[in-house]
Coordinates of C-alpha atoms in Angstrom, one line a residue:
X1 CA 84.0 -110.6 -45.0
X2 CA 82.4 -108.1 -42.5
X3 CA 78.8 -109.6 -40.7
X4 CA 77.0 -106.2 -40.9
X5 CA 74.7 -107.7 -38.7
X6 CA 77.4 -108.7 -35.5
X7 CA 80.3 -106.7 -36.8
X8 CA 82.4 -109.3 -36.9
X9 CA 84.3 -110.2 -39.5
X10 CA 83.5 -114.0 -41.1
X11 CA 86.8 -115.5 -42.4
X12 CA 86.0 -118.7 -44.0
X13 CA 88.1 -121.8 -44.4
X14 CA 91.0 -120.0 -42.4
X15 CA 94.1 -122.4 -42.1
X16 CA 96.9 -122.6 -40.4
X17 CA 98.8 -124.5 -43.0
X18 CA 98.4 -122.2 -45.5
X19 CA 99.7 -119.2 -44.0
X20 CA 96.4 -117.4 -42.9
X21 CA 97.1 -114.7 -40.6
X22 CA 95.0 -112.2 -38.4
X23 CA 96.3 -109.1 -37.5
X24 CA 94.1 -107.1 -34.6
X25 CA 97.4 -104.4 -34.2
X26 CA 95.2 -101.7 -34.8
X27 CA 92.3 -102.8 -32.7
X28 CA 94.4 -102.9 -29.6
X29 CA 96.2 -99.3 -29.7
X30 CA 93.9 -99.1 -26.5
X31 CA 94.5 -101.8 -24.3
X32 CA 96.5 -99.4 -22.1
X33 CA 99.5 -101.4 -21.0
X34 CA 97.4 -104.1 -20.4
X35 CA 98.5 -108.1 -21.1
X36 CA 97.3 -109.5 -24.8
X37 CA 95.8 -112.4 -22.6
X38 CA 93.7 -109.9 -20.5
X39 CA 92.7 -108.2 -23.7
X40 CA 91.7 -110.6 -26.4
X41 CA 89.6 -114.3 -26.2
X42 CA 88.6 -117.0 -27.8
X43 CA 85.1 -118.8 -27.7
X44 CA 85.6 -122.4 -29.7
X45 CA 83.0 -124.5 -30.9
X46 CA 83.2 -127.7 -33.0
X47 CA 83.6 -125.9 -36.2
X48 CA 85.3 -122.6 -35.7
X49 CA 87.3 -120.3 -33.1
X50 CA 85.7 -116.5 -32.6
X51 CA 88.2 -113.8 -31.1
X52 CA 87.2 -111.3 -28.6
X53 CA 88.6 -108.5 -27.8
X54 CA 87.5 -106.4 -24.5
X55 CA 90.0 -103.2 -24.6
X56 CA 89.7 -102.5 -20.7
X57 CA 90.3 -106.2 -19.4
X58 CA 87.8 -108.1 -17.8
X59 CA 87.4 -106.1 -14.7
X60 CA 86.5 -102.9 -16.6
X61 CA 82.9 -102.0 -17.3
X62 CA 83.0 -102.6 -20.8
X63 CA 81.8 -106.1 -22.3
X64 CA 84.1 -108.0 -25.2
X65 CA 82.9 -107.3 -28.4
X66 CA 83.2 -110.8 -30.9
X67 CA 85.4 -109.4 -33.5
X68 CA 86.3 -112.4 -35.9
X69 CA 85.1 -116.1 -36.8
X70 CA 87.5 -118.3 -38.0
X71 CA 85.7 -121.1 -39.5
X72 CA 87.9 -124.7 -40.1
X73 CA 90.5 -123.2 -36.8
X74 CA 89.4 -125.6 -33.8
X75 CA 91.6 -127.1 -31.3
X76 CA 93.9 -123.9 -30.9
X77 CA 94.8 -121.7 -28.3
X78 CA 95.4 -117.9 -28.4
X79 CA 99.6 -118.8 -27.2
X80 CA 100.0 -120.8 -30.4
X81 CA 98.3 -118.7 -32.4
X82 CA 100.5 -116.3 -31.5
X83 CA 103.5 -117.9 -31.0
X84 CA 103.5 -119.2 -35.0
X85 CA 102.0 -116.0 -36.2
X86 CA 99.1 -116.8 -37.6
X87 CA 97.8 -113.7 -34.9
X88 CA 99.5 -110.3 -35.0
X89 CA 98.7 -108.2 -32.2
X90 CA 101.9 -105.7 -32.5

């Protein structure tokens, strides 16, 4: 469900077990070449994981924008996310 007030979108009870999957494919047409690990983060706290995405890497002007809150995903990094595709970012 899309926050209208931080444009992010809230995805409760997201769960790796069952299958949940986040795809950002479209979001990053712009990154330019650069590495998905330069492009998109992840701020955890103790009851959910947010992604950020910041299109022109962390030494271009722009800021990262929060685009997602995964509440119930803790404990996770962006490599195994990846890696058992439960994040699509091609």
């Amino acid at each position: 469900m899309l926050d209208a007030a931080s444009g992010m979108d809230n995805l409760k009870d997201f769960s790796m077990a069952q299958g949940d999957v986040v795809v950002l494919t479209d979001l990053l047409d712009g990154m330019g070449g650069r590495s998905v690990y330069d492009v998109i983060g992840m701020i955890q706290t103790d009851t959910r994981t947010i992604l950020t995405v910041d299109l022109d890497g962390a030494a271009g002007p722009s800021a990262a924008q929060s685009v997602a809150s995964l509440s119930g995903l803790t404990g996770v990094d962006l490599k195994t996310l990846m890696d058992t595709g439960h994040l699509l970012v091609t």
